[in-house]
Short mmCIF file of C-alpha atoms in Angstrom, two decimals:
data_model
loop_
_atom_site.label_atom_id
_atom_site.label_comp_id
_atom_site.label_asym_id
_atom_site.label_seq_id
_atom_site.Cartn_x
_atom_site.Cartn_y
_atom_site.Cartn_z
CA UNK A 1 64.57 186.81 66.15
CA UNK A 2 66.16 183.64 67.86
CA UNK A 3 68.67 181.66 65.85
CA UNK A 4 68.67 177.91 66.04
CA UNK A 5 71.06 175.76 67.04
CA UNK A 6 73.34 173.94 64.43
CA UNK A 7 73.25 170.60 64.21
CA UNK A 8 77.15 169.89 65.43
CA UNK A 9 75.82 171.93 68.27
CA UNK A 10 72.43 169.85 68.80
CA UNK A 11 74.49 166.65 68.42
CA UNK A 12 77.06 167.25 70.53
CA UNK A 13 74.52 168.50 73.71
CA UNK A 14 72.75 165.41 73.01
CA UNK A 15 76.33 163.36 73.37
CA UNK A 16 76.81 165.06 76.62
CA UNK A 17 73.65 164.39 77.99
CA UNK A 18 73.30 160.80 77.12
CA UNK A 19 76.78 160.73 78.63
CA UNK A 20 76.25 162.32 81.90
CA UNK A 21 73.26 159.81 82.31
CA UNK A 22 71.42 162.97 84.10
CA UNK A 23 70.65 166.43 83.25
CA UNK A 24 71.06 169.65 85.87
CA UNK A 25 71.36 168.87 89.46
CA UNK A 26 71.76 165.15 89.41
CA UNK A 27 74.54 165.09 87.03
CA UNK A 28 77.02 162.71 86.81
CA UNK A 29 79.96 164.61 86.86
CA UNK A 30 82.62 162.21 87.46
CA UNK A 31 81.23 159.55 84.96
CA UNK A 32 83.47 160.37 82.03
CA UNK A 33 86.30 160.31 84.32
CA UNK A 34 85.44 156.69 85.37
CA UNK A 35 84.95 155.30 81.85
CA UNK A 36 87.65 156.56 80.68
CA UNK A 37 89.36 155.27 83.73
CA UNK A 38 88.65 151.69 81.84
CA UNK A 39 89.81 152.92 78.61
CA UNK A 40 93.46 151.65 79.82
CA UNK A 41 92.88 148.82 81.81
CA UNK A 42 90.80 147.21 78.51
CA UNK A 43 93.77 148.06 76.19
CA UNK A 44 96.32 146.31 78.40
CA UNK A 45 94.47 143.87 79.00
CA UNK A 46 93.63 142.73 75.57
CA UNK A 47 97.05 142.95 74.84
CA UNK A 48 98.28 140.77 77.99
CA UNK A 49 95.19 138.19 77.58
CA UNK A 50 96.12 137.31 73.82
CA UNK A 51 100.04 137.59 74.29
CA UNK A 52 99.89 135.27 76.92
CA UNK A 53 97.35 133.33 75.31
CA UNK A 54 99.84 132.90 71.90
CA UNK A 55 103.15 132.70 73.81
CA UNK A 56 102.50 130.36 76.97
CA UNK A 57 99.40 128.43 75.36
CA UNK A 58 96.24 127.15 77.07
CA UNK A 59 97.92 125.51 79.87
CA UNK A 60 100.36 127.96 80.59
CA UNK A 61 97.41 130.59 80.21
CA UNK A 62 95.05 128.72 82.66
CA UNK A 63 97.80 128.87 85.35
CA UNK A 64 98.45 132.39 85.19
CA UNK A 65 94.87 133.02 85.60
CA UNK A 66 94.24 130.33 88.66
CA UNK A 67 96.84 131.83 90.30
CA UNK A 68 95.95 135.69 89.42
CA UNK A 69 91.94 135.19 89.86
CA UNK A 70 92.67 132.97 93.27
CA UNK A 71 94.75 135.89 94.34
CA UNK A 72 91.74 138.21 93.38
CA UNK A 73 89.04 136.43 94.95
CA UNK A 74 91.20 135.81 98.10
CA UNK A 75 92.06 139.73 98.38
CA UNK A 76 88.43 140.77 98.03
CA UNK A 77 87.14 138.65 100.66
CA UNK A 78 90.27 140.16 103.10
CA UNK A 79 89.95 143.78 102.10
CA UNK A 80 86.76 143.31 104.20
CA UNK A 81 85.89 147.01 102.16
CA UNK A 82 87.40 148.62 104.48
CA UNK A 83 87.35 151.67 102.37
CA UNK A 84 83.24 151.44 103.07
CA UNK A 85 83.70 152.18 106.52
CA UNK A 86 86.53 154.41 106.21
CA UNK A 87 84.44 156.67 103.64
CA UNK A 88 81.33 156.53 105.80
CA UNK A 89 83.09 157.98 108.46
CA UNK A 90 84.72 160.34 106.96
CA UNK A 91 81.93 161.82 106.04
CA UNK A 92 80.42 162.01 109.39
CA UNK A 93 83.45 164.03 109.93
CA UNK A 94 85.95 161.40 111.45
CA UNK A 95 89.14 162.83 109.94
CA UNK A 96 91.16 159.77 111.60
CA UNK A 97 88.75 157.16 109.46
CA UNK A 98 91.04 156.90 106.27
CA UNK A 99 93.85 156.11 108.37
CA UNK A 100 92.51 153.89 110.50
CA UNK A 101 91.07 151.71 107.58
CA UNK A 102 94.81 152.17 106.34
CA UNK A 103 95.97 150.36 108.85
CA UNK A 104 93.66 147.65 109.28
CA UNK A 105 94.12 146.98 105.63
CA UNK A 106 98.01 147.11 106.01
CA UNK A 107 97.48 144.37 108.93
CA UNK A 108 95.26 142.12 106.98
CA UNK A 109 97.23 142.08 104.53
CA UNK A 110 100.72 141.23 106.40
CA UNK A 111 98.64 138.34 108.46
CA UNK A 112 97.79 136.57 105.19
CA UNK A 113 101.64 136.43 103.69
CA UNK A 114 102.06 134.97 107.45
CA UNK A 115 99.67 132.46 106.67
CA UNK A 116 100.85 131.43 103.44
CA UNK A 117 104.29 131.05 104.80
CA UNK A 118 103.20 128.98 107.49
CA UNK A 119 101.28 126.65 105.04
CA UNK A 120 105.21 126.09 104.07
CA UNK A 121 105.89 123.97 106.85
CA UNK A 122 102.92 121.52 106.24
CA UNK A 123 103.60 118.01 104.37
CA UNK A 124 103.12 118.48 100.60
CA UNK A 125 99.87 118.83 99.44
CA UNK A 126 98.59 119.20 95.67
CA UNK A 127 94.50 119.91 94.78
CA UNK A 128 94.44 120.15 91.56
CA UNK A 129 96.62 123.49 90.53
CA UNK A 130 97.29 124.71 94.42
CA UNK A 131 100.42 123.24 96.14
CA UNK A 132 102.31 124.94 98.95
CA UNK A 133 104.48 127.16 97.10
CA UNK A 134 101.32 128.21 94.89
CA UNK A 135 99.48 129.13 97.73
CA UNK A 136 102.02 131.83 98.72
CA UNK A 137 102.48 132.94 95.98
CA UNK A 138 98.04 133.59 96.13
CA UNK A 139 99.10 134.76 99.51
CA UNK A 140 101.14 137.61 98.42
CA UNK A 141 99.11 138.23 95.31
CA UNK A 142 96.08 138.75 97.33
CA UNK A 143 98.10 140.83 99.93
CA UNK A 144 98.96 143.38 97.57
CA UNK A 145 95.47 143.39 95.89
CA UNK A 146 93.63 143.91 99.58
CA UNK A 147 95.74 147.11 99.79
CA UNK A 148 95.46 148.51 96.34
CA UNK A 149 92.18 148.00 96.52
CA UNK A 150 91.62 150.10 100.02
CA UNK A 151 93.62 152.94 98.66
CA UNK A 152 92.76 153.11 94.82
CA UNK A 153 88.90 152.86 96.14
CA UNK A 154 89.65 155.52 98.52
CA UNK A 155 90.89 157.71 96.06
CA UNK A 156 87.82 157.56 94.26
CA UNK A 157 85.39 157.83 96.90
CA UNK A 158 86.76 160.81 98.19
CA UNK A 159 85.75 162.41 94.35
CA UNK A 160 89.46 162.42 93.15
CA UNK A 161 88.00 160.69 89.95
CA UNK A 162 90.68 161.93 87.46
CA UNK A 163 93.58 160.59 89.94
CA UNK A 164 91.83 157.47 90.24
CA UNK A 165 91.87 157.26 86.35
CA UNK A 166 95.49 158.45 86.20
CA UNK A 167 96.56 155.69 88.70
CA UNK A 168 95.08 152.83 87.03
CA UNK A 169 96.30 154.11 83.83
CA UNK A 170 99.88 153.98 85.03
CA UNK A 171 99.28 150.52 86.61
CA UNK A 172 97.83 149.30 83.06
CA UNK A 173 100.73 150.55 81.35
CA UNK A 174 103.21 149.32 83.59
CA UNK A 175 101.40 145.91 83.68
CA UNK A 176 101.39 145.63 79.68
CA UNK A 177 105.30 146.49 79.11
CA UNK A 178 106.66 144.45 82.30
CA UNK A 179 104.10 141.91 81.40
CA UNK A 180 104.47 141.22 78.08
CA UNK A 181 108.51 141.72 78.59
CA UNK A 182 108.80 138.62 81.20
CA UNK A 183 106.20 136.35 78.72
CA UNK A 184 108.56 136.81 75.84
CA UNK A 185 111.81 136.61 78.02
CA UNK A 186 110.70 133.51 80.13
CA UNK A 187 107.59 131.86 78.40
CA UNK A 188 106.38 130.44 81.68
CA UNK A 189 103.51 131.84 84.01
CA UNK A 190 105.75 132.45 87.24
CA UNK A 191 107.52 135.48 86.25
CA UNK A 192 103.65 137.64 84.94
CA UNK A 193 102.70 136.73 88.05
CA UNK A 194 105.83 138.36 90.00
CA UNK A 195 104.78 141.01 87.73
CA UNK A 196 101.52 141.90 88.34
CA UNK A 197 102.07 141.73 92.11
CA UNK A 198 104.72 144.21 91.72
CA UNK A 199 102.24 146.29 89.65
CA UNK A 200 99.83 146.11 92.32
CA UNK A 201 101.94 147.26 94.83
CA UNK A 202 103.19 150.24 92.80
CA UNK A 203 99.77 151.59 92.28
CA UNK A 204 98.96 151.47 95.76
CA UNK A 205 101.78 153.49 96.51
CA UNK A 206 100.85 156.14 93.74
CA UNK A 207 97.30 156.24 95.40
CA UNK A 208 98.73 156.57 98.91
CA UNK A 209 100.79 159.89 97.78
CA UNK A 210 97.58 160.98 96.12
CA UNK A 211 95.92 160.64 99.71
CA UNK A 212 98.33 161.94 102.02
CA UNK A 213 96.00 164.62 103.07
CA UNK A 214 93.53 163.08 104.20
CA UNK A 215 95.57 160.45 106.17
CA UNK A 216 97.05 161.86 109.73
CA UNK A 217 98.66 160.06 111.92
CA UNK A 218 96.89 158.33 114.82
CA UNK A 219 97.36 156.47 118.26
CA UNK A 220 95.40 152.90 118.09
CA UNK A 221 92.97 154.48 121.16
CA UNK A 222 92.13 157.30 118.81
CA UNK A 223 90.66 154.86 115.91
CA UNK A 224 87.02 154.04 116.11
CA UNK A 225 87.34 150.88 115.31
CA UNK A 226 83.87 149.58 115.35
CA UNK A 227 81.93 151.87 113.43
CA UNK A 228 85.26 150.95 110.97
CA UNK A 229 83.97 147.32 111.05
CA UNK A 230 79.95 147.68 111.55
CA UNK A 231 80.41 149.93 108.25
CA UNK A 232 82.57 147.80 106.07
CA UNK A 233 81.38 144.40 107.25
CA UNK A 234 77.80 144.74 106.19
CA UNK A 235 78.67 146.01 103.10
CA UNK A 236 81.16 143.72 102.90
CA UNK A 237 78.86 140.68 102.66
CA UNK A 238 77.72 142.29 99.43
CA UNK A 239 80.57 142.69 97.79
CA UNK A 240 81.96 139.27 98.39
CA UNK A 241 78.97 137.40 97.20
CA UNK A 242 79.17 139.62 94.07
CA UNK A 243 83.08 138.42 93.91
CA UNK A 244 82.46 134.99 94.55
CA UNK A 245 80.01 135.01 91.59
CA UNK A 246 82.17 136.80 89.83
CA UNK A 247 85.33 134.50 90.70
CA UNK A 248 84.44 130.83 92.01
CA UNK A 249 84.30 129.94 88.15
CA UNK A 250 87.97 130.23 87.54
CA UNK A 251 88.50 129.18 90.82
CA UNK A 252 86.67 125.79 90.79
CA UNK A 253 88.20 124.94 87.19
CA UNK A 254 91.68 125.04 88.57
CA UNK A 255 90.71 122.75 91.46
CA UNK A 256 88.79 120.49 89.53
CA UNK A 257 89.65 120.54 85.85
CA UNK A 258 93.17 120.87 83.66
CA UNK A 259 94.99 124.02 83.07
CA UNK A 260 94.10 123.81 79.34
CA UNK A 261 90.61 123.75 80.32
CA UNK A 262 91.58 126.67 82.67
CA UNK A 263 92.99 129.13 79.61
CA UNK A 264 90.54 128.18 77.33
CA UNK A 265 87.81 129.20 79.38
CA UNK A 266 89.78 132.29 80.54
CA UNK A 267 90.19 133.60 76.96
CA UNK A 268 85.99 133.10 77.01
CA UNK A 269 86.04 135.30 80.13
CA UNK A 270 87.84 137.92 79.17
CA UNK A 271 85.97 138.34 75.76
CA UNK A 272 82.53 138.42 77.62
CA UNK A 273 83.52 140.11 80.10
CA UNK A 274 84.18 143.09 78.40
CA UNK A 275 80.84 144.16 78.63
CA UNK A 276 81.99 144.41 82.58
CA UNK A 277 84.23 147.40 82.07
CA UNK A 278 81.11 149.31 81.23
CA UNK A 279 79.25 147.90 84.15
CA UNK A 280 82.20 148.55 86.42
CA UNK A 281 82.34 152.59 86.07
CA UNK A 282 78.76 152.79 86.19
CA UNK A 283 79.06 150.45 89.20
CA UNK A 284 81.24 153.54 91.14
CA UNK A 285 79.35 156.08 90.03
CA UNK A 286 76.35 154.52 91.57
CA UNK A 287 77.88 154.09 94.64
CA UNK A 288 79.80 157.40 94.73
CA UNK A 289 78.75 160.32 96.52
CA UNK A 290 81.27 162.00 97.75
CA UNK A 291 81.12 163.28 101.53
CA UNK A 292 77.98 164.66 100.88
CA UNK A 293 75.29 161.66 100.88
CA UNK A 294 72.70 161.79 98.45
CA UNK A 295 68.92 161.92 99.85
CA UNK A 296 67.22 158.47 98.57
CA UNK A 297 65.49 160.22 95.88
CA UNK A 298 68.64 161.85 94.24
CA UNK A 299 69.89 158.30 94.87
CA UNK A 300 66.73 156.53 92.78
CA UNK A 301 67.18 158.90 90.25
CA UNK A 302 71.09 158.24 90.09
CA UNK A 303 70.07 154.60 89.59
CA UNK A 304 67.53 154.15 87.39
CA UNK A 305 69.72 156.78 84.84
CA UNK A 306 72.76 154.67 85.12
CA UNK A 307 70.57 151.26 84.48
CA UNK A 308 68.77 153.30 81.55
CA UNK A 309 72.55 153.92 80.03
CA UNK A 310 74.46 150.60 80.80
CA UNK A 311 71.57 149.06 78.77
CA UNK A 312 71.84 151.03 75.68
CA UNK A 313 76.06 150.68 76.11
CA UNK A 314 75.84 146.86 77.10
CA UNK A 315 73.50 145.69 74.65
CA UNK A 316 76.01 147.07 71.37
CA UNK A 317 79.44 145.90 72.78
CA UNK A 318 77.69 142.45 73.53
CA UNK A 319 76.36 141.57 70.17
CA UNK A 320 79.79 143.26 69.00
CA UNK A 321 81.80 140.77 71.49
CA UNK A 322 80.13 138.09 69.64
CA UNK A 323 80.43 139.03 66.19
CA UNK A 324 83.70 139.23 66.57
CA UNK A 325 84.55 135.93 68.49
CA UNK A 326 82.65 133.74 66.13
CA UNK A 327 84.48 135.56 63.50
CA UNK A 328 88.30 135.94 64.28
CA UNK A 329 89.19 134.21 67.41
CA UNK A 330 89.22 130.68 65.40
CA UNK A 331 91.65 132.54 63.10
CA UNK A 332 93.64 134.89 65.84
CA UNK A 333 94.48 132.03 68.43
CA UNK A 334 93.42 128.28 67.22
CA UNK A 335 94.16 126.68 69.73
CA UNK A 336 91.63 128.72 71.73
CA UNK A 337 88.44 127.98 69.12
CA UNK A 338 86.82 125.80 71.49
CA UNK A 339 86.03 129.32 73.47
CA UNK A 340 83.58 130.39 70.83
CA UNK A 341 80.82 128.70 72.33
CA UNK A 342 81.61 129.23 75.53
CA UNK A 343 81.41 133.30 74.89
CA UNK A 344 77.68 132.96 73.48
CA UNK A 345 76.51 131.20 76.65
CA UNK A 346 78.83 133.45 79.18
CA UNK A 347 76.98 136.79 77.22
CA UNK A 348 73.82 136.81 77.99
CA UNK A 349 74.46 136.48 81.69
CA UNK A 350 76.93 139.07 81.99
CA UNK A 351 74.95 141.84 80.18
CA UNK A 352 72.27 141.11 83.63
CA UNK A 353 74.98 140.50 86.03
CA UNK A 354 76.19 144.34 85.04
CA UNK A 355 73.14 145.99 85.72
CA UNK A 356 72.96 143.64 89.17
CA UNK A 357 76.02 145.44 90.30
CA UNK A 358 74.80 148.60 89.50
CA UNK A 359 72.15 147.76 91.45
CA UNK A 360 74.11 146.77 94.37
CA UNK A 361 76.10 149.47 94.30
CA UNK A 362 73.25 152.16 94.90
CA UNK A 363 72.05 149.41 97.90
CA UNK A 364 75.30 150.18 99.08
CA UNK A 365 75.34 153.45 98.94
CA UNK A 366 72.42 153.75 101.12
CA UNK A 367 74.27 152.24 103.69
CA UNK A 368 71.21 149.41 103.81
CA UNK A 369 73.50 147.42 105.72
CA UNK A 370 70.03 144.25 105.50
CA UNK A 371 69.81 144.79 101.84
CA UNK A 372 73.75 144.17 101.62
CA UNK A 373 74.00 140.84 103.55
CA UNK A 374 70.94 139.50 102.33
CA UNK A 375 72.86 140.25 98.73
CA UNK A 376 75.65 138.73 99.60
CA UNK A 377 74.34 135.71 101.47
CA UNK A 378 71.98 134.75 98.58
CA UNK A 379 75.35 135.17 95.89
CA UNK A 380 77.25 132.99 98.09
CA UNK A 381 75.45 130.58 98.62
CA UNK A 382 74.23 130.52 94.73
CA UNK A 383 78.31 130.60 94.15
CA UNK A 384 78.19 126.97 95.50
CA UNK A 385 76.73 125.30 91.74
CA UNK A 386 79.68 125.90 90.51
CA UNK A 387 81.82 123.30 92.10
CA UNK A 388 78.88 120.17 90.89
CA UNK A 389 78.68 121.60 87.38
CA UNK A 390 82.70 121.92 86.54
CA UNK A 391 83.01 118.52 87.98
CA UNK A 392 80.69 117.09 85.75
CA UNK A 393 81.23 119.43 82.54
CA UNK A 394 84.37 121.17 83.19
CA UNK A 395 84.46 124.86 80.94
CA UNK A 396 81.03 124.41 79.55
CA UNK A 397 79.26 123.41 82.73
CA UNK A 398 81.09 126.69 84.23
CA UNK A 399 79.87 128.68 81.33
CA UNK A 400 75.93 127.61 82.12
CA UNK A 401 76.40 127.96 86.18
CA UNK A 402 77.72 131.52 85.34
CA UNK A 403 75.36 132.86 82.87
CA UNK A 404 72.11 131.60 85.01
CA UNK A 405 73.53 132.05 88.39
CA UNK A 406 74.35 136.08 86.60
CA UNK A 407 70.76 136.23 85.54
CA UNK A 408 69.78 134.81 89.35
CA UNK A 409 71.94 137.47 90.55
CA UNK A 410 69.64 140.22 88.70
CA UNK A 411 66.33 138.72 89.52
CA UNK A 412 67.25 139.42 93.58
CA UNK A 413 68.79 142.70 93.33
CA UNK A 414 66.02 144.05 91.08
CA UNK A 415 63.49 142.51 94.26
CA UNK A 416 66.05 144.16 96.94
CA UNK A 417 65.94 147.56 95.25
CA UNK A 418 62.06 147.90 94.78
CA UNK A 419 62.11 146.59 98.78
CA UNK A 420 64.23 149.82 99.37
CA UNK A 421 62.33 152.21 96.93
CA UNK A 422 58.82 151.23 98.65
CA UNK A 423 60.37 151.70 102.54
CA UNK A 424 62.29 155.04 101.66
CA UNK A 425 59.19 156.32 99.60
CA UNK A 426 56.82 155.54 102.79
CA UNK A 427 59.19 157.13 105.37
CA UNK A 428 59.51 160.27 102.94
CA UNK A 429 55.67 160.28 103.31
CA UNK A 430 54.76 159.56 106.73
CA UNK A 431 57.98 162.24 107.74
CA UNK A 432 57.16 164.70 105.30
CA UNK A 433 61.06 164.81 104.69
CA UNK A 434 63.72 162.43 103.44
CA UNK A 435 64.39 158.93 105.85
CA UNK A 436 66.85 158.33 107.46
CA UNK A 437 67.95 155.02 106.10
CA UNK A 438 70.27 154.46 108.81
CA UNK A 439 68.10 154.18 111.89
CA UNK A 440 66.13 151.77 109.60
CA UNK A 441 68.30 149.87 108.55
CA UNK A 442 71.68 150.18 110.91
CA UNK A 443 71.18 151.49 113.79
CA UNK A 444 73.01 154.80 112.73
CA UNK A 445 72.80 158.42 112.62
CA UNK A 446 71.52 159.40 109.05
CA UNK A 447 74.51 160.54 106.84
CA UNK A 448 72.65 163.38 104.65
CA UNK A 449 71.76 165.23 108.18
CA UNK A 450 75.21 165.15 109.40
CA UNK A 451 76.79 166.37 105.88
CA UNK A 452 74.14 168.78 105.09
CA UNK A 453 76.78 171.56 105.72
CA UNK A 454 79.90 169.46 103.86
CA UNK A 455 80.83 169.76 100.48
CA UNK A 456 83.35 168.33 98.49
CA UNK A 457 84.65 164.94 96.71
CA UNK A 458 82.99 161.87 95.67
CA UNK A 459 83.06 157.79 95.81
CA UNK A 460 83.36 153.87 96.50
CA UNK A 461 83.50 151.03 94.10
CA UNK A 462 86.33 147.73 91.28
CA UNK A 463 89.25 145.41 91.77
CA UNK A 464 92.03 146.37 90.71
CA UNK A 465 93.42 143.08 89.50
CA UNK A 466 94.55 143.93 86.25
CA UNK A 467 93.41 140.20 84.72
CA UNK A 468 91.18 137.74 85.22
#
């Protein structure tokens, strides 16, 4: 006679499932890693957003976050995602790739602290926040986000998912004490700023020890540098529509509006955006498959799981988020009550703007190098609304742009996905066997053939700016 399971034991299978996203074979096994891998980041975070908030107040606030999300947005667009490329051929069996990307990231990076001390020697300039000495300080900012990014994201794609957490944990906690430290010791912007660069910098170090294996020395003759580029670039295109969406907001506001304007709308961001964190790990695990590609079915299957659980997860904390603003923030910080509304129109846009980077992330993935530029050249150029609707309605026109030009963002993923769905379906058909994406799409060999006989680590995927 067979006993039954109890129902701690029913519950808690049921937990795991739901949390893996997939049962047996197409597991997720790295997921829990990578949400908890937010866990930190959100805590410091919250606790950096609202100290700054109280203790520098909305103007103060708005020019720590020009500065930081300027510094973001500049850093994404110069990491080029490098770690793409470098990934891609590591798993073709390049050992050489990781350090190659290494060191095109580490030259990047020193060019654009050249240029911003160069911009030194021209005649005073002021648009709106940015002046000379502000743009190198972006310069350095988005120096040492361009390389934390390459090596944190290389961490993870490699499968070292519980370093990856470990390191941004340590940068979150650094952040929060130095952080809130130099707010209370100086109450001005300047000194946070020196702090989170020096953050930046330390967890790109920790990540580097982590990878130290896999990074030999080379010769410049022994680097392949264009399959580096052809890799990274296409993808590339993606991701920096996605960041310009994600970024040009803040971005436009400090060129165009005041910096009160500029915190208020930041403390908006940050609430609504905390849907994003959930978004964000089910963003990597979309895109992360170790050196081991999956075929395009595994990869569908991956997807469509992930979407499945980011809705059920993203539809709670938003109506949470929102309960919560239009009940405490008035009281917590009242000098930031005009961000209520601004929340309630951000929302509904970021809830489809999460599942549109999941979405992109499993285009990625597939190393559809079309999909990816068309992506990225449709966000871009959609990014561009931004700068007519903050000059006519400053926070609240940037609120609309972003939650339509989010649900845009949505509407052509979900058409770029089905696009690849219906080609890799036919191929499997007419071949009898899985496609091979990359003579479809890029002109490459296909990456599950040449790993078939590799095992071994996972990922690709979130900037590591630790605020908005």
């Amino acid at each position: 006679m067979t006993e039954t399971a109890s129902a701690p034991v029913v519950r808690r299978r049921r937990h795991a499932r739901r949390l893996h996203a997939v049962p047996g074979k197409d597991r997720v096994p790295e997921l829990p890693d990578l949400l908890l891998a937010q866990a930190v980041p959100l805590f410091s975070g919250m606790v950096v957003t609202f100290f700054t908030a109280q203790v520098l107040g909305p103007a103060g606030r708005g020019s720590l976050t020009f500065v930081i999300s300027t510094a973001g947005l500049v850093g994404c667009l110069l990491q080029a995602s490098l770690h793409v490329g470098a990934v891609h051929g590591h798993r073709r069996g390049d050992a050489r790739a990781l350090s190659v990307g290494l060191a095109a990231s580490g030259a990047l990076a020193g060019a654009v602290v050249a240029l911003g001390a160069a911009l030194l020697l021209l005649p005073p300039y002021r648009f709106g926040q940015l002046t000379p000495n502000q743009t190198l300080v972006i310069a350095c900012g988005a120096a040492a986000t361009a390389l934390a990014w390459y090596l944190t994201r290389t961490l993870q794609a490699l499968g070292r998912s519980r370093e990856y957490r470990d390191v941004l944990a340590m940068q979150s906690l650094i952040y929060v004490c130095l952080a809130v430290g130099a707010a209370a010791l100086w109450k001005r912007p300047g000194p946070v700023i020196a702090v989170w660069i020096a953050v930046l910098l330390i967890s790109a170090l920790a990540a580097a020890r982590r990878l130290r294996p896999w990074l030999p020395a080379f010769t410049p003759r022994e680097g392949r540098w264009g399959e580096l580029l052809a890799s990274s670039l296409s993808a590339h295109a993606g991701l920096t529509g996605q960041q310009l969406l994600f970024r040009a907001d803040i971005v436009a506001l400090g060129l165009l509006a005041s910096p009160e304007q500029v915190g208020i709308y930041s403390i908006a961001v940050f609430l609504a955006e905390l849907v994003s964190r959930i978004a964000e790990a089910l963003a990597m695990a979309a895109l992360g498959e170790g050196r081991t590609a999956l075929t395009p079915a595994a990869r569908r299957r991956r997807r469509r799981q992930l979407l499945r659980l980011y809705a059920r997860l993203a539809s709670g904390v938003a109506l949470a988020v929102a309960v919560c603003t239009v009940l405490l923030l008035p009281w917590a910080l009242p000098a930031y009550s005009d961000a209520v509304p601004l929340v309630l129109i951000l929302l509904p846009g970021v809830v489809a703007s999460g599942s549109a980077r999941i979405m992109l992330s499993s285009i990625i993935a597939s190393d559809a190098r079309r999909s990816s530029v068309i992506a990225g050249g449709v966000a871009g150029a959609l990014s561009l609304v931004f700068l007519p609707m903050v000059s006519v309605w400053q926070a609240t026109g940037a609120a609309i742009a972003s939650s339509v030009l989010y649900g845009a963002q949505w509407i052509y993923c979900r058409l770029l996905v089905r696009r690849l769905d219906v080609v890799t379906s036919d191929l499997t058909v007419g071949h009898g066997s899985q496609p091979d994406l990359g003579s479809r799409y890029c002109k490459s060999p296909s990456l599950s053939e040449q790993n078939a006989t590799e095992t071994a680590p996972k990922a690709v995927g979130q900037l590591p700016a630790i605020d908005r």
